[in-house]
């Protein structure tokens, strides 16, 4: 049996999500792309994520190492034709030394399945200061695109 494997999310895994936020708020903020100053804000974001999952617009799998949760794999932002999706990987900071094994298990578990449904490309985004995550992504075959993405914060009356 593989040291790391992917499995469907189970109700009891909610405790892991809460514990990871408590231990690594910065990591969860990076993954979610928003500030999560309180646990209640985080739990609201997770609840909204589950709503999107139930609507079929995202998929979530738990990542286990030797039968114990070490993180999760999330797919969002599916193109209408399922040719592209955005991927997110979270690994517990205490388990990050196993990130390459985790990434390989994700790839082994999903690549053939995703190709069969017509997926041609996956996209990942990460903060520039996460050098380890960037190096891992490159080892897994991700390349930087030569495109700048800009954002503008909108305020009432602006």
PDB file of C-alpha atoms in Angstrom:
ATOM      1  CA  UNK A   1       0.000   0.000   0.000  1.00  0.00           C
ATOM      2  CA  UNK A   2       1.167   3.521  -0.824  1.00  0.00           C
ATOM      3  CA  UNK A   3       2.456   5.629   2.056  1.00  0.00           C
ATOM      4  CA  UNK A   4       0.131   8.487   0.980  1.00  0.00           C
ATOM      5  CA  UNK A   5      -3.312   8.129  -0.528  1.00  0.00           C
ATOM      6  CA  UNK A   6      -6.347  10.141  -1.490  1.00  0.00           C
ATOM      7  CA  UNK A   7      -9.844   9.377  -0.235  1.00  0.00           C
ATOM      8  CA  UNK A   8     -13.268  10.953  -0.131  1.00  0.00           C
ATOM      9  CA  UNK A   9     -13.953  13.499   2.602  1.00  0.00           C
ATOM     10  CA  UNK A  10     -15.784  12.097   5.646  1.00  0.00           C
ATOM     11  CA  UNK A  11     -17.799  13.987   8.263  1.00  0.00           C
ATOM     12  CA  UNK A  12     -15.174  13.278  10.959  1.00  0.00           C
ATOM     13  CA  UNK A  13     -12.559  15.073   8.833  1.00  0.00           C
ATOM     14  CA  UNK A  14     -14.115  18.416   9.809  1.00  0.00           C
ATOM     15  CA  UNK A  15     -12.132  18.194  13.064  1.00  0.00           C
ATOM     16  CA  UNK A  16      -8.908  18.093  11.024  1.00  0.00           C
ATOM     17  CA  UNK A  17      -9.905  21.192   9.071  1.00  0.00           C
ATOM     18  CA  UNK A  18     -10.488  23.087  12.306  1.00  0.00           C
ATOM     19  CA  UNK A  19      -7.214  21.856  13.863  1.00  0.00           C
ATOM     20  CA  UNK A  20      -5.232  22.838  10.763  1.00  0.00           C
ATOM     21  CA  UNK A  21      -6.681  26.341  10.901  1.00  0.00           C
ATOM     22  CA  UNK A  22      -5.804  26.630  14.606  1.00  0.00           C
ATOM     23  CA  UNK A  23      -2.226  25.488  13.952  1.00  0.00           C
ATOM     24  CA  UNK A  24      -1.658  27.195  10.585  1.00  0.00           C
ATOM     25  CA  UNK A  25      -3.946  30.154  10.002  1.00  0.00           C
ATOM     26  CA  UNK A  26      -1.470  31.661   7.517  1.00  0.00           C
ATOM     27  CA  UNK A  27      -1.489  28.474   5.441  1.00  0.00           C
ATOM     28  CA  UNK A  28      -5.273  28.336   5.361  1.00  0.00           C
ATOM     29  CA  UNK A  29      -5.458  32.020   4.393  1.00  0.00           C
ATOM     30  CA  UNK A  30      -3.036  31.364   1.530  1.00  0.00           C
ATOM     31  CA  UNK A  31      -5.086  28.399   0.342  1.00  0.00           C
ATOM     32  CA  UNK A  32      -8.457  30.169   0.621  1.00  0.00           C
ATOM     33  CA  UNK A  33      -7.108  33.447  -0.763  1.00  0.00           C
ATOM     34  CA  UNK A  34      -8.767  35.535   1.952  1.00  0.00           C
ATOM     35  CA  UNK A  35      -8.008  36.815   5.434  1.00  0.00           C
ATOM     36  CA  UNK A  36      -9.396  34.529   8.119  1.00  0.00           C
ATOM     37  CA  UNK A  37      -8.834  36.476  11.348  1.00  0.00           C
ATOM     38  CA  UNK A  38     -11.206  34.398  13.485  1.00  0.00           C
ATOM     39  CA  UNK A  39     -12.104  30.740  13.535  1.00  0.00           C
ATOM     40  CA  UNK A  40     -15.737  31.684  12.902  1.00  0.00           C
ATOM     41  CA  UNK A  41     -14.707  33.422   9.661  1.00  0.00           C
ATOM     42  CA  UNK A  42     -12.775  30.323   8.638  1.00  0.00           C
ATOM     43  CA  UNK A  43     -15.696  28.010   9.425  1.00  0.00           C
ATOM     44  CA  UNK A  44     -18.012  30.246   7.362  1.00  0.00           C
ATOM     45  CA  UNK A  45     -15.571  29.994   4.435  1.00  0.00           C
ATOM     46  CA  UNK A  46     -15.435  26.197   4.820  1.00  0.00           C
ATOM     47  CA  UNK A  47     -19.230  26.054   4.930  1.00  0.00           C
ATOM     48  CA  UNK A  48     -19.434  28.095   1.727  1.00  0.00           C
ATOM     49  CA  UNK A  49     -16.888  25.744   0.156  1.00  0.00           C
ATOM     50  CA  UNK A  50     -19.027  22.726   1.073  1.00  0.00           C
ATOM     51  CA  UNK A  51     -22.038  24.407  -0.521  1.00  0.00           C
ATOM     52  CA  UNK A  52     -20.043  24.739  -3.759  1.00  0.00           C
ATOM     53  CA  UNK A  53     -18.966  21.091  -3.478  1.00  0.00           C
ATOM     54  CA  UNK A  54     -22.584  19.969  -3.023  1.00  0.00           C
ATOM     55  CA  UNK A  55     -23.489  21.931  -6.175  1.00  0.00           C
ATOM     56  CA  UNK A  56     -20.833  19.952  -8.087  1.00  0.00           C
ATOM     57  CA  UNK A  57     -18.668  23.001  -8.726  1.00  0.00           C
ATOM     58  CA  UNK A  58     -15.727  21.781  -6.636  1.00  0.00           C
ATOM     59  CA  UNK A  59     -14.286  18.475  -5.421  1.00  0.00           C
ATOM     60  CA  UNK A  60     -12.475  17.744  -2.163  1.00  0.00           C
ATOM     61  CA  UNK A  61     -10.417  14.722  -1.176  1.00  0.00           C
ATOM     62  CA  UNK A  62      -8.547  14.056   2.033  1.00  0.00           C
ATOM     63  CA  UNK A  63      -4.902  13.162   1.825  1.00  0.00           C
ATOM     64  CA  UNK A  64      -3.808  10.445   4.248  1.00  0.00           C
ATOM     65  CA  UNK A  65      -0.368   9.269   5.222  1.00  0.00           C
ATOM     66  CA  UNK A  66      -0.303   5.838   6.807  1.00  0.00           C
ATOM     67  CA  UNK A  67      -4.069   6.015   7.487  1.00  0.00           C
ATOM     68  CA  UNK A  68      -3.890   9.451   9.192  1.00  0.00           C
ATOM     69  CA  UNK A  69      -5.068  12.728   7.609  1.00  0.00           C
ATOM     70  CA  UNK A  70      -2.155  14.930   6.554  1.00  0.00           C
ATOM     71  CA  UNK A  71      -3.952  17.409   4.325  1.00  0.00           C
ATOM     72  CA  UNK A  72      -6.396  17.724   1.473  1.00  0.00           C
ATOM     73  CA  UNK A  73      -6.666  18.207  -2.256  1.00  0.00           C
ATOM     74  CA  UNK A  74      -9.255  20.566  -3.680  1.00  0.00           C
ATOM     75  CA  UNK A  75     -10.327  21.283  -7.261  1.00  0.00           C
ATOM     76  CA  UNK A  76     -12.293  24.449  -8.067  1.00  0.00           C
ATOM     77  CA  UNK A  77     -12.971  26.805 -10.960  1.00  0.00           C
ATOM     78  CA  UNK A  78     -13.865  24.114 -13.479  1.00  0.00           C
ATOM     79  CA  UNK A  79     -14.188  25.297 -17.062  1.00  0.00           C
ATOM     80  CA  UNK A  80     -17.689  24.658 -18.467  1.00  0.00           C
ATOM     81  CA  UNK A  81     -16.303  21.852 -20.654  1.00  0.00           C
ATOM     82  CA  UNK A  82     -14.207  20.356 -17.789  1.00  0.00           C
ATOM     83  CA  UNK A  83     -11.019  20.963 -19.780  1.00  0.00           C
ATOM     84  CA  UNK A  84      -9.430  23.034 -17.005  1.00  0.00           C
ATOM     85  CA  UNK A  85      -9.658  23.333 -13.233  1.00  0.00           C
ATOM     86  CA  UNK A  86      -7.761  25.033 -10.468  1.00  0.00           C
ATOM     87  CA  UNK A  87      -6.033  22.790  -7.942  1.00  0.00           C
ATOM     88  CA  UNK A  88      -5.230  23.487  -4.314  1.00  0.00           C
ATOM     89  CA  UNK A  89      -3.152  21.274  -2.036  1.00  0.00           C
ATOM     90  CA  UNK A  90      -2.888  21.743   1.709  1.00  0.00           C
ATOM     91  CA  UNK A  91      -0.430  19.727   3.776  1.00  0.00           C
ATOM     92  CA  UNK A  92      -0.208  19.988   7.551  1.00  0.00           C
ATOM     93  CA  UNK A  93       3.029  21.860   8.403  1.00  0.00           C
ATOM     94  CA  UNK A  94       4.157  18.916  10.555  1.00  0.00           C
ATOM     95  CA  UNK A  95       3.851  16.656   7.496  1.00  0.00           C
ATOM     96  CA  UNK A  96       5.331  18.911   4.803  1.00  0.00           C
ATOM     97  CA  UNK A  97       8.473  16.825   4.560  1.00  0.00           C
ATOM     98  CA  UNK A  98       6.177  14.270   2.856  1.00  0.00           C
ATOM     99  CA  UNK A  99       4.785  16.782   0.339  1.00  0.00           C
ATOM    100  CA  UNK A 100       6.466  15.188  -2.694  1.00  0.00           C
ATOM    101  CA  UNK A 101       5.026  11.761  -1.818  1.00  0.00           C
ATOM    102  CA  UNK A 102       1.638  13.364  -1.283  1.00  0.00           C
ATOM    103  CA  UNK A 103       1.780  15.180  -4.627  1.00  0.00           C
ATOM    104  CA  UNK A 104       2.790  11.989  -6.430  1.00  0.00           C
ATOM    105  CA  UNK A 105      -0.081  10.082  -4.855  1.00  0.00           C
ATOM    106  CA  UNK A 106      -2.502  12.793  -5.988  1.00  0.00           C
ATOM    107  CA  UNK A 107      -1.128  12.623  -9.497  1.00  0.00           C
ATOM    108  CA  UNK A 108      -1.296   8.821  -9.598  1.00  0.00           C
ATOM    109  CA  UNK A 109      -4.842   8.767  -8.254  1.00  0.00           C
ATOM    110  CA  UNK A 110      -6.291  11.466 -10.478  1.00  0.00           C
ATOM    111  CA  UNK A 111      -4.414  11.985 -13.725  1.00  0.00           C
ATOM    112  CA  UNK A 112      -5.943   9.112 -15.696  1.00  0.00           C
ATOM    113  CA  UNK A 113      -9.403   9.853 -14.265  1.00  0.00           C
ATOM    114  CA  UNK A 114      -9.181  13.536 -15.167  1.00  0.00           C
ATOM    115  CA  UNK A 115      -7.936  12.841 -18.680  1.00  0.00           C
ATOM    116  CA  UNK A 116     -10.860  10.441 -19.215  1.00  0.00           C
ATOM    117  CA  UNK A 117     -13.374  13.209 -18.412  1.00  0.00           C
ATOM    118  CA  UNK A 118     -11.647  15.574 -20.851  1.00  0.00           C
ATOM    119  CA  UNK A 119      -9.421  17.581 -18.528  1.00  0.00           C
ATOM    120  CA  UNK A 120      -6.434  18.933 -20.420  1.00  0.00           C
ATOM    121  CA  UNK A 121      -4.891  21.303 -17.898  1.00  0.00           C
ATOM    122  CA  UNK A 122      -4.819  22.117 -14.212  1.00  0.00           C
ATOM    123  CA  UNK A 123      -3.840  25.475 -12.803  1.00  0.00           C
ATOM    124  CA  UNK A 124      -2.353  26.224  -9.407  1.00  0.00           C
ATOM    125  CA  UNK A 125      -1.733  29.561  -7.752  1.00  0.00           C
ATOM    126  CA  UNK A 126       0.341  30.300  -4.707  1.00  0.00           C
ATOM    127  CA  UNK A 127       1.834  33.270  -2.875  1.00  0.00           C
ATOM    128  CA  UNK A 128       5.287  34.219  -4.145  1.00  0.00           C
ATOM    129  CA  UNK A 129       6.859  33.748  -0.708  1.00  0.00           C
ATOM    130  CA  UNK A 130       6.056  30.014  -0.614  1.00  0.00           C
ATOM    131  CA  UNK A 131       9.317  28.832  -2.118  1.00  0.00           C
ATOM    132  CA  UNK A 132       8.867  25.221  -1.029  1.00  0.00           C
ATOM    133  CA  UNK A 133       5.444  24.976  -2.639  1.00  0.00           C
ATOM    134  CA  UNK A 134       6.813  26.606  -5.791  1.00  0.00           C
ATOM    135  CA  UNK A 135       9.696  24.124  -5.977  1.00  0.00           C
ATOM    136  CA  UNK A 136       7.317  21.199  -5.452  1.00  0.00           C
ATOM    137  CA  UNK A 137       4.984  22.442  -8.183  1.00  0.00           C
ATOM    138  CA  UNK A 138       7.902  22.691 -10.615  1.00  0.00           C
ATOM    139  CA  UNK A 139       9.004  19.129  -9.746  1.00  0.00           C
ATOM    140  CA  UNK A 140       5.486  17.973 -10.524  1.00  0.00           C
ATOM    141  CA  UNK A 141       5.610  19.549 -13.994  1.00  0.00           C
ATOM    142  CA  UNK A 142       3.885  22.881 -13.400  1.00  0.00           C
ATOM    143  CA  UNK A 143       5.357  25.839 -15.265  1.00  0.00           C
ATOM    144  CA  UNK A 144       4.957  29.542 -14.682  1.00  0.00           C
ATOM    145  CA  UNK A 145       2.849  31.296 -17.237  1.00  0.00           C
ATOM    146  CA  UNK A 146       4.050  34.593 -18.602  1.00  0.00           C
ATOM    147  CA  UNK A 147       0.880  36.444 -17.723  1.00  0.00           C
ATOM    148  CA  UNK A 148       0.226  39.021 -15.056  1.00  0.00           C
ATOM    149  CA  UNK A 149      -3.039  38.830 -13.183  1.00  0.00           C
ATOM    150  CA  UNK A 150      -4.210  42.110 -11.711  1.00  0.00           C
ATOM    151  CA  UNK A 151      -6.840  42.695  -9.078  1.00  0.00           C
ATOM    152  CA  UNK A 152      -8.729  45.731  -7.890  1.00  0.00           C
ATOM    153  CA  UNK A 153     -10.446  45.930  -4.538  1.00  0.00           C
ATOM    154  CA  UNK A 154     -13.893  47.495  -4.863  1.00  0.00           C
ATOM    155  CA  UNK A 155     -15.334  49.656  -2.150  1.00  0.00           C
ATOM    156  CA  UNK A 156     -18.776  51.096  -1.730  1.00  0.00           C
ATOM    157  CA  UNK A 157     -18.988  54.423  -3.558  1.00  0.00           C
ATOM    158  CA  UNK A 158     -15.596  54.028  -5.255  1.00  0.00           C
TER     159      UNK A 158
END
